[in-house]
């Protein structure tokens, strides 16, 4: 779903579909889409679902604040199976990178790859 103009509504629909019919989807590329705050929430709520099998999420070119919200909700709170997270092309800045670094120090963090 890279660069498909997926907005908050699309994120809601995607999360709803994946919750109602759990799949074996292990990789999701949402590069270049605009999740908005509710889209980030929908995505992180989905990753809390024990039936969610996602291991890789590509989240390039989303707004930096939304990306940081996602990292805080998913990585920092160890919400399920996340193994690889791609935040390439974000203008995170030192403050946000320091926040991410602190979250990665959490003993429950399961990330193997952060790009």
Short mmCIF file of N, CA and C in Angstrom, two decimals:
data_model
loop_
_atom_site.label_atom_id
_atom_site.label_comp_id
_atom_site.label_asym_id
_atom_site.label_seq_id
_atom_site.Cartn_x
_atom_site.Cartn_y
_atom_site.Cartn_z
N UNK A 1 0.81 -1.20 0.00
CA UNK A 1 0.00 0.00 0.00
C UNK A 1 0.85 1.26 0.00
N UNK A 2 2.05 1.12 -0.47
CA UNK A 2 2.98 2.23 -0.54
C UNK A 2 2.48 3.31 -1.48
N UNK A 3 2.51 4.56 -1.00
CA UNK A 3 2.13 5.72 -1.82
C UNK A 3 0.77 5.57 -2.48
N UNK A 4 -0.20 5.10 -1.73
CA UNK A 4 -1.55 4.89 -2.27
C UNK A 4 -2.56 5.91 -1.74
N UNK A 5 -2.07 7.00 -1.17
CA UNK A 5 -2.94 8.06 -0.64
C UNK A 5 -3.89 7.54 0.43
N UNK A 6 -3.41 6.61 1.24
CA UNK A 6 -4.22 6.09 2.34
C UNK A 6 -4.25 7.14 3.44
N UNK A 7 -5.46 7.52 3.87
CA UNK A 7 -5.63 8.53 4.91
C UNK A 7 -6.16 7.87 6.18
N UNK A 8 -6.58 8.69 7.13
CA UNK A 8 -7.11 8.18 8.39
C UNK A 8 -8.23 7.17 8.17
N UNK A 9 -9.14 7.48 7.25
CA UNK A 9 -10.26 6.57 6.97
C UNK A 9 -9.76 5.23 6.44
N UNK A 10 -8.77 5.27 5.58
CA UNK A 10 -8.20 4.03 5.04
C UNK A 10 -7.53 3.20 6.11
N UNK A 11 -6.83 3.87 7.03
CA UNK A 11 -6.19 3.16 8.13
C UNK A 11 -7.24 2.48 9.00
N UNK A 12 -8.35 3.18 9.25
CA UNK A 12 -9.44 2.60 10.05
C UNK A 12 -10.00 1.36 9.35
N UNK A 13 -10.25 1.47 8.05
CA UNK A 13 -10.80 0.35 7.29
C UNK A 13 -9.83 -0.83 7.28
N UNK A 14 -8.56 -0.55 7.07
CA UNK A 14 -7.54 -1.60 7.05
C UNK A 14 -7.46 -2.31 8.40
N UNK A 15 -7.41 -1.54 9.47
CA UNK A 15 -7.34 -2.12 10.81
C UNK A 15 -8.58 -2.95 11.10
N UNK A 16 -9.74 -2.45 10.73
CA UNK A 16 -10.99 -3.17 10.95
C UNK A 16 -11.00 -4.50 10.19
N UNK A 17 -10.58 -4.46 8.94
CA UNK A 17 -10.55 -5.68 8.12
C UNK A 17 -9.59 -6.71 8.70
N UNK A 18 -8.43 -6.26 9.13
CA UNK A 18 -7.43 -7.20 9.68
C UNK A 18 -7.85 -7.74 11.04
N UNK A 19 -8.65 -6.98 11.79
CA UNK A 19 -9.18 -7.47 13.07
C UNK A 19 -10.29 -8.49 12.85
N UNK A 20 -11.18 -8.22 11.90
CA UNK A 20 -12.33 -9.09 11.69
C UNK A 20 -11.98 -10.38 10.97
N UNK A 21 -10.91 -10.37 10.21
CA UNK A 21 -10.48 -11.57 9.50
C UNK A 21 -8.97 -11.68 9.62
N UNK A 22 -8.50 -12.15 10.80
CA UNK A 22 -7.05 -12.22 11.01
C UNK A 22 -6.37 -13.00 9.89
N UNK A 23 -5.31 -12.43 9.39
CA UNK A 23 -4.59 -13.05 8.28
C UNK A 23 -3.19 -13.41 8.71
N UNK A 24 -2.47 -13.97 7.80
CA UNK A 24 -1.07 -14.32 8.04
C UNK A 24 -0.15 -13.23 7.51
N UNK A 25 -0.70 -12.04 7.30
CA UNK A 25 0.07 -10.90 6.83
C UNK A 25 1.17 -10.59 7.84
N UNK A 26 2.42 -10.64 7.39
CA UNK A 26 3.54 -10.37 8.30
C UNK A 26 4.29 -9.10 7.95
N UNK A 27 4.00 -8.52 6.79
CA UNK A 27 4.69 -7.30 6.37
C UNK A 27 3.68 -6.34 5.78
N UNK A 28 3.78 -5.08 6.18
CA UNK A 28 2.87 -4.06 5.68
C UNK A 28 3.68 -2.81 5.37
N UNK A 29 3.54 -2.31 4.16
CA UNK A 29 4.26 -1.12 3.73
C UNK A 29 3.25 0.01 3.55
N UNK A 30 3.31 0.98 4.44
CA UNK A 30 2.43 2.14 4.39
C UNK A 30 3.20 3.41 4.05
N UNK A 31 4.31 3.23 3.37
CA UNK A 31 5.16 4.34 2.97
C UNK A 31 4.37 5.40 2.20
N UNK A 32 4.62 6.66 2.54
CA UNK A 32 4.07 7.76 1.76
C UNK A 32 2.59 8.01 1.95
N UNK A 33 2.00 7.48 2.99
CA UNK A 33 0.58 7.72 3.26
C UNK A 33 0.44 8.67 4.44
N UNK A 34 -0.76 9.18 4.65
CA UNK A 34 -1.00 10.16 5.70
C UNK A 34 -1.97 9.59 6.73
N UNK A 35 -1.44 8.96 7.80
CA UNK A 35 -2.31 8.29 8.76
C UNK A 35 -3.07 9.23 9.68
N UNK A 36 -2.56 10.42 9.92
CA UNK A 36 -3.17 11.29 10.91
C UNK A 36 -3.11 10.63 12.28
N UNK A 37 -3.55 11.34 13.30
CA UNK A 37 -3.47 10.81 14.66
C UNK A 37 -4.36 9.59 14.85
N UNK A 38 -5.57 9.61 14.29
CA UNK A 38 -6.45 8.46 14.48
C UNK A 38 -5.95 7.25 13.71
N UNK A 39 -5.28 7.46 12.58
CA UNK A 39 -4.70 6.34 11.85
C UNK A 39 -3.58 5.68 12.62
N UNK A 40 -2.75 6.50 13.28
CA UNK A 40 -1.69 5.96 14.13
C UNK A 40 -2.30 5.15 15.26
N UNK A 41 -3.36 5.67 15.86
CA UNK A 41 -4.03 4.95 16.95
C UNK A 41 -4.60 3.63 16.45
N UNK A 42 -5.27 3.65 15.31
CA UNK A 42 -5.84 2.42 14.75
C UNK A 42 -4.75 1.38 14.51
N UNK A 43 -3.65 1.82 13.96
CA UNK A 43 -2.54 0.90 13.67
C UNK A 43 -1.96 0.32 14.95
N UNK A 44 -1.74 1.15 15.94
CA UNK A 44 -1.15 0.65 17.18
C UNK A 44 -2.15 -0.24 17.93
N UNK A 45 -3.44 0.09 17.87
CA UNK A 45 -4.45 -0.77 18.49
C UNK A 45 -4.48 -2.13 17.80
N UNK A 46 -4.37 -2.14 16.49
CA UNK A 46 -4.33 -3.40 15.74
C UNK A 46 -3.17 -4.27 16.21
N UNK A 47 -2.02 -3.65 16.42
CA UNK A 47 -0.83 -4.41 16.82
C UNK A 47 -0.92 -4.94 18.24
N UNK A 48 -1.91 -4.50 19.00
CA UNK A 48 -2.15 -5.06 20.33
C UNK A 48 -2.96 -6.34 20.25
N UNK A 49 -3.61 -6.57 19.13
CA UNK A 49 -4.45 -7.74 18.96
C UNK A 49 -3.59 -8.99 18.90
N UNK A 50 -3.86 -9.99 19.75
CA UNK A 50 -3.04 -11.20 19.75
C UNK A 50 -3.07 -11.97 18.43
N UNK A 51 -4.06 -11.72 17.59
CA UNK A 51 -4.13 -12.40 16.30
C UNK A 51 -3.31 -11.71 15.21
N UNK A 52 -2.82 -10.52 15.49
CA UNK A 52 -2.04 -9.78 14.51
C UNK A 52 -0.65 -10.40 14.37
N UNK A 53 -0.27 -10.72 13.15
CA UNK A 53 1.00 -11.40 12.88
C UNK A 53 2.06 -10.48 12.28
N UNK A 54 1.79 -9.18 12.18
CA UNK A 54 2.75 -8.27 11.56
C UNK A 54 4.09 -8.29 12.28
N UNK A 55 5.14 -8.41 11.49
CA UNK A 55 6.49 -8.36 12.03
C UNK A 55 7.28 -7.20 11.44
N UNK A 56 6.90 -6.76 10.27
CA UNK A 56 7.60 -5.67 9.60
C UNK A 56 6.59 -4.60 9.20
N UNK A 57 6.90 -3.38 9.56
CA UNK A 57 6.07 -2.26 9.17
C UNK A 57 6.95 -1.18 8.58
N UNK A 58 6.65 -0.80 7.37
CA UNK A 58 7.35 0.32 6.74
C UNK A 58 6.40 1.51 6.80
N UNK A 59 6.91 2.57 7.39
CA UNK A 59 6.08 3.72 7.74
C UNK A 59 6.77 4.99 7.26
N UNK A 60 7.41 4.93 6.10
CA UNK A 60 8.19 6.06 5.59
C UNK A 60 7.31 7.24 5.21
N UNK A 61 7.88 8.42 5.37
CA UNK A 61 7.30 9.68 4.89
C UNK A 61 6.03 10.10 5.60
N UNK A 62 5.67 9.44 6.66
CA UNK A 62 4.57 9.96 7.47
C UNK A 62 5.12 11.12 8.28
N UNK A 63 4.25 11.92 8.83
CA UNK A 63 4.70 13.06 9.62
C UNK A 63 5.52 12.58 10.81
N UNK A 64 6.56 13.31 11.15
CA UNK A 64 7.47 12.90 12.22
C UNK A 64 6.74 12.71 13.54
N UNK A 65 5.83 13.62 13.89
CA UNK A 65 5.12 13.49 15.16
C UNK A 65 4.29 12.21 15.19
N UNK A 66 3.65 11.88 14.08
CA UNK A 66 2.85 10.67 14.02
C UNK A 66 3.74 9.44 14.12
N UNK A 67 4.89 9.47 13.48
CA UNK A 67 5.82 8.35 13.56
C UNK A 67 6.29 8.15 15.00
N UNK A 68 6.59 9.24 15.68
CA UNK A 68 7.03 9.14 17.07
C UNK A 68 5.91 8.61 17.96
N UNK A 69 4.68 9.04 17.70
CA UNK A 69 3.55 8.50 18.46
C UNK A 69 3.48 6.99 18.26
N UNK A 70 3.66 6.56 17.02
CA UNK A 70 3.61 5.14 16.73
C UNK A 70 4.70 4.40 17.49
N UNK A 71 5.91 4.91 17.44
CA UNK A 71 7.03 4.25 18.13
C UNK A 71 6.75 4.17 19.62
N UNK A 72 6.26 5.25 20.20
CA UNK A 72 5.96 5.24 21.63
C UNK A 72 4.90 4.21 21.97
N UNK A 73 3.86 4.12 21.16
CA UNK A 73 2.76 3.20 21.45
C UNK A 73 3.16 1.74 21.22
N UNK A 74 3.91 1.48 20.19
CA UNK A 74 4.19 0.10 19.81
C UNK A 74 5.51 -0.42 20.35
N UNK A 75 6.58 0.28 20.09
CA UNK A 75 7.90 -0.18 20.52
C UNK A 75 8.03 -0.04 22.03
N UNK A 76 7.70 1.12 22.54
CA UNK A 76 7.91 1.39 23.95
C UNK A 76 7.05 0.56 24.87
N UNK A 77 5.90 0.13 24.39
CA UNK A 77 5.00 -0.64 25.24
C UNK A 77 4.98 -2.11 24.84
N UNK A 78 5.91 -2.51 23.99
CA UNK A 78 6.05 -3.90 23.60
C UNK A 78 4.75 -4.50 23.08
N UNK A 79 4.12 -3.82 22.19
CA UNK A 79 2.86 -4.32 21.67
C UNK A 79 3.13 -5.32 20.56
N UNK A 80 3.21 -6.51 20.94
CA UNK A 80 3.26 -7.69 20.10
C UNK A 80 4.51 -7.92 19.28
N UNK A 81 4.36 -8.29 18.04
CA UNK A 81 5.42 -8.97 17.30
C UNK A 81 6.34 -8.08 16.49
N UNK A 82 6.30 -6.81 16.71
CA UNK A 82 7.10 -5.91 15.88
C UNK A 82 8.57 -6.28 15.91
N UNK A 83 9.17 -6.51 14.76
CA UNK A 83 10.58 -6.87 14.66
C UNK A 83 11.37 -5.85 13.85
N UNK A 84 10.75 -5.28 12.85
CA UNK A 84 11.43 -4.33 11.97
C UNK A 84 10.55 -3.11 11.78
N UNK A 85 11.14 -1.95 11.96
CA UNK A 85 10.41 -0.71 11.80
C UNK A 85 11.25 0.23 10.96
N UNK A 86 10.66 0.74 9.90
CA UNK A 86 11.36 1.63 8.99
C UNK A 86 10.77 3.03 9.12
N UNK A 87 11.56 3.94 9.68
CA UNK A 87 11.16 5.34 9.81
C UNK A 87 12.02 6.23 8.93
N UNK A 88 12.57 5.66 7.88
CA UNK A 88 13.42 6.42 6.96
C UNK A 88 12.71 7.67 6.47
N UNK A 89 13.49 8.67 6.16
CA UNK A 89 13.02 9.91 5.57
C UNK A 89 12.16 10.75 6.51
N UNK A 90 12.21 10.47 7.80
CA UNK A 90 11.52 11.31 8.77
C UNK A 90 12.49 12.37 9.27
N UNK A 91 11.99 13.53 9.49
CA UNK A 91 12.79 14.59 10.10
C UNK A 91 12.54 14.53 11.60
N UNK A 92 13.15 13.57 12.26
CA UNK A 92 12.87 13.32 13.67
C UNK A 92 13.55 14.32 14.59
N UNK A 93 14.75 14.74 14.29
CA UNK A 93 15.48 15.66 15.15
C UNK A 93 16.02 14.96 16.39
N UNK A 94 16.91 15.66 17.08
CA UNK A 94 17.59 15.08 18.24
C UNK A 94 16.62 14.69 19.36
N UNK A 95 15.66 15.55 19.65
CA UNK A 95 14.73 15.27 20.75
C UNK A 95 13.97 13.97 20.50
N UNK A 96 13.45 13.82 19.30
CA UNK A 96 12.68 12.62 18.99
C UNK A 96 13.57 11.38 18.93
N UNK A 97 14.77 11.52 18.40
CA UNK A 97 15.69 10.38 18.37
C UNK A 97 16.05 9.96 19.80
N UNK A 98 16.22 10.93 20.69
CA UNK A 98 16.49 10.60 22.09
C UNK A 98 15.31 9.87 22.72
N UNK A 99 14.09 10.26 22.37
CA UNK A 99 12.90 9.56 22.87
C UNK A 99 12.88 8.12 22.37
N UNK A 100 13.17 7.94 21.09
CA UNK A 100 13.20 6.60 20.52
C UNK A 100 14.30 5.77 21.16
N UNK A 101 15.47 6.36 21.36
CA UNK A 101 16.59 5.64 21.99
C UNK A 101 16.20 5.18 23.39
N UNK A 102 15.52 6.02 24.14
CA UNK A 102 15.09 5.63 25.48
C UNK A 102 14.10 4.46 25.42
N UNK A 103 13.20 4.50 24.46
CA UNK A 103 12.24 3.40 24.32
C UNK A 103 12.93 2.10 23.93
N UNK A 104 13.95 2.20 23.10
CA UNK A 104 14.67 1.00 22.66
C UNK A 104 15.45 0.35 23.80
N UNK A 105 15.72 1.10 24.85
CA UNK A 105 16.43 0.54 26.00
C UNK A 105 15.52 -0.30 26.88
N UNK A 106 14.22 -0.21 26.66
CA UNK A 106 13.27 -0.99 27.44
C UNK A 106 13.54 -2.47 27.24
N UNK A 107 13.59 -3.23 28.32
CA UNK A 107 13.92 -4.66 28.24
C UNK A 107 12.90 -5.46 27.45
N UNK A 108 11.71 -4.90 27.25
CA UNK A 108 10.67 -5.61 26.51
C UNK A 108 10.69 -5.32 25.01
N UNK A 109 11.52 -4.41 24.60
CA UNK A 109 11.58 -4.04 23.19
C UNK A 109 12.07 -5.22 22.36
N UNK A 110 11.32 -5.56 21.31
CA UNK A 110 11.65 -6.71 20.47
C UNK A 110 12.18 -6.34 19.10
N UNK A 111 12.40 -5.07 18.86
CA UNK A 111 12.88 -4.66 17.54
C UNK A 111 14.25 -5.23 17.25
N UNK A 112 14.40 -5.82 16.08
CA UNK A 112 15.70 -6.28 15.59
C UNK A 112 16.30 -5.27 14.62
N UNK A 113 15.43 -4.56 13.90
CA UNK A 113 15.89 -3.63 12.88
C UNK A 113 15.09 -2.34 12.98
N UNK A 114 15.81 -1.23 13.06
CA UNK A 114 15.20 0.09 13.02
C UNK A 114 15.91 0.87 11.94
N UNK A 115 15.16 1.28 10.91
CA UNK A 115 15.75 2.01 9.80
C UNK A 115 15.21 3.42 9.78
#
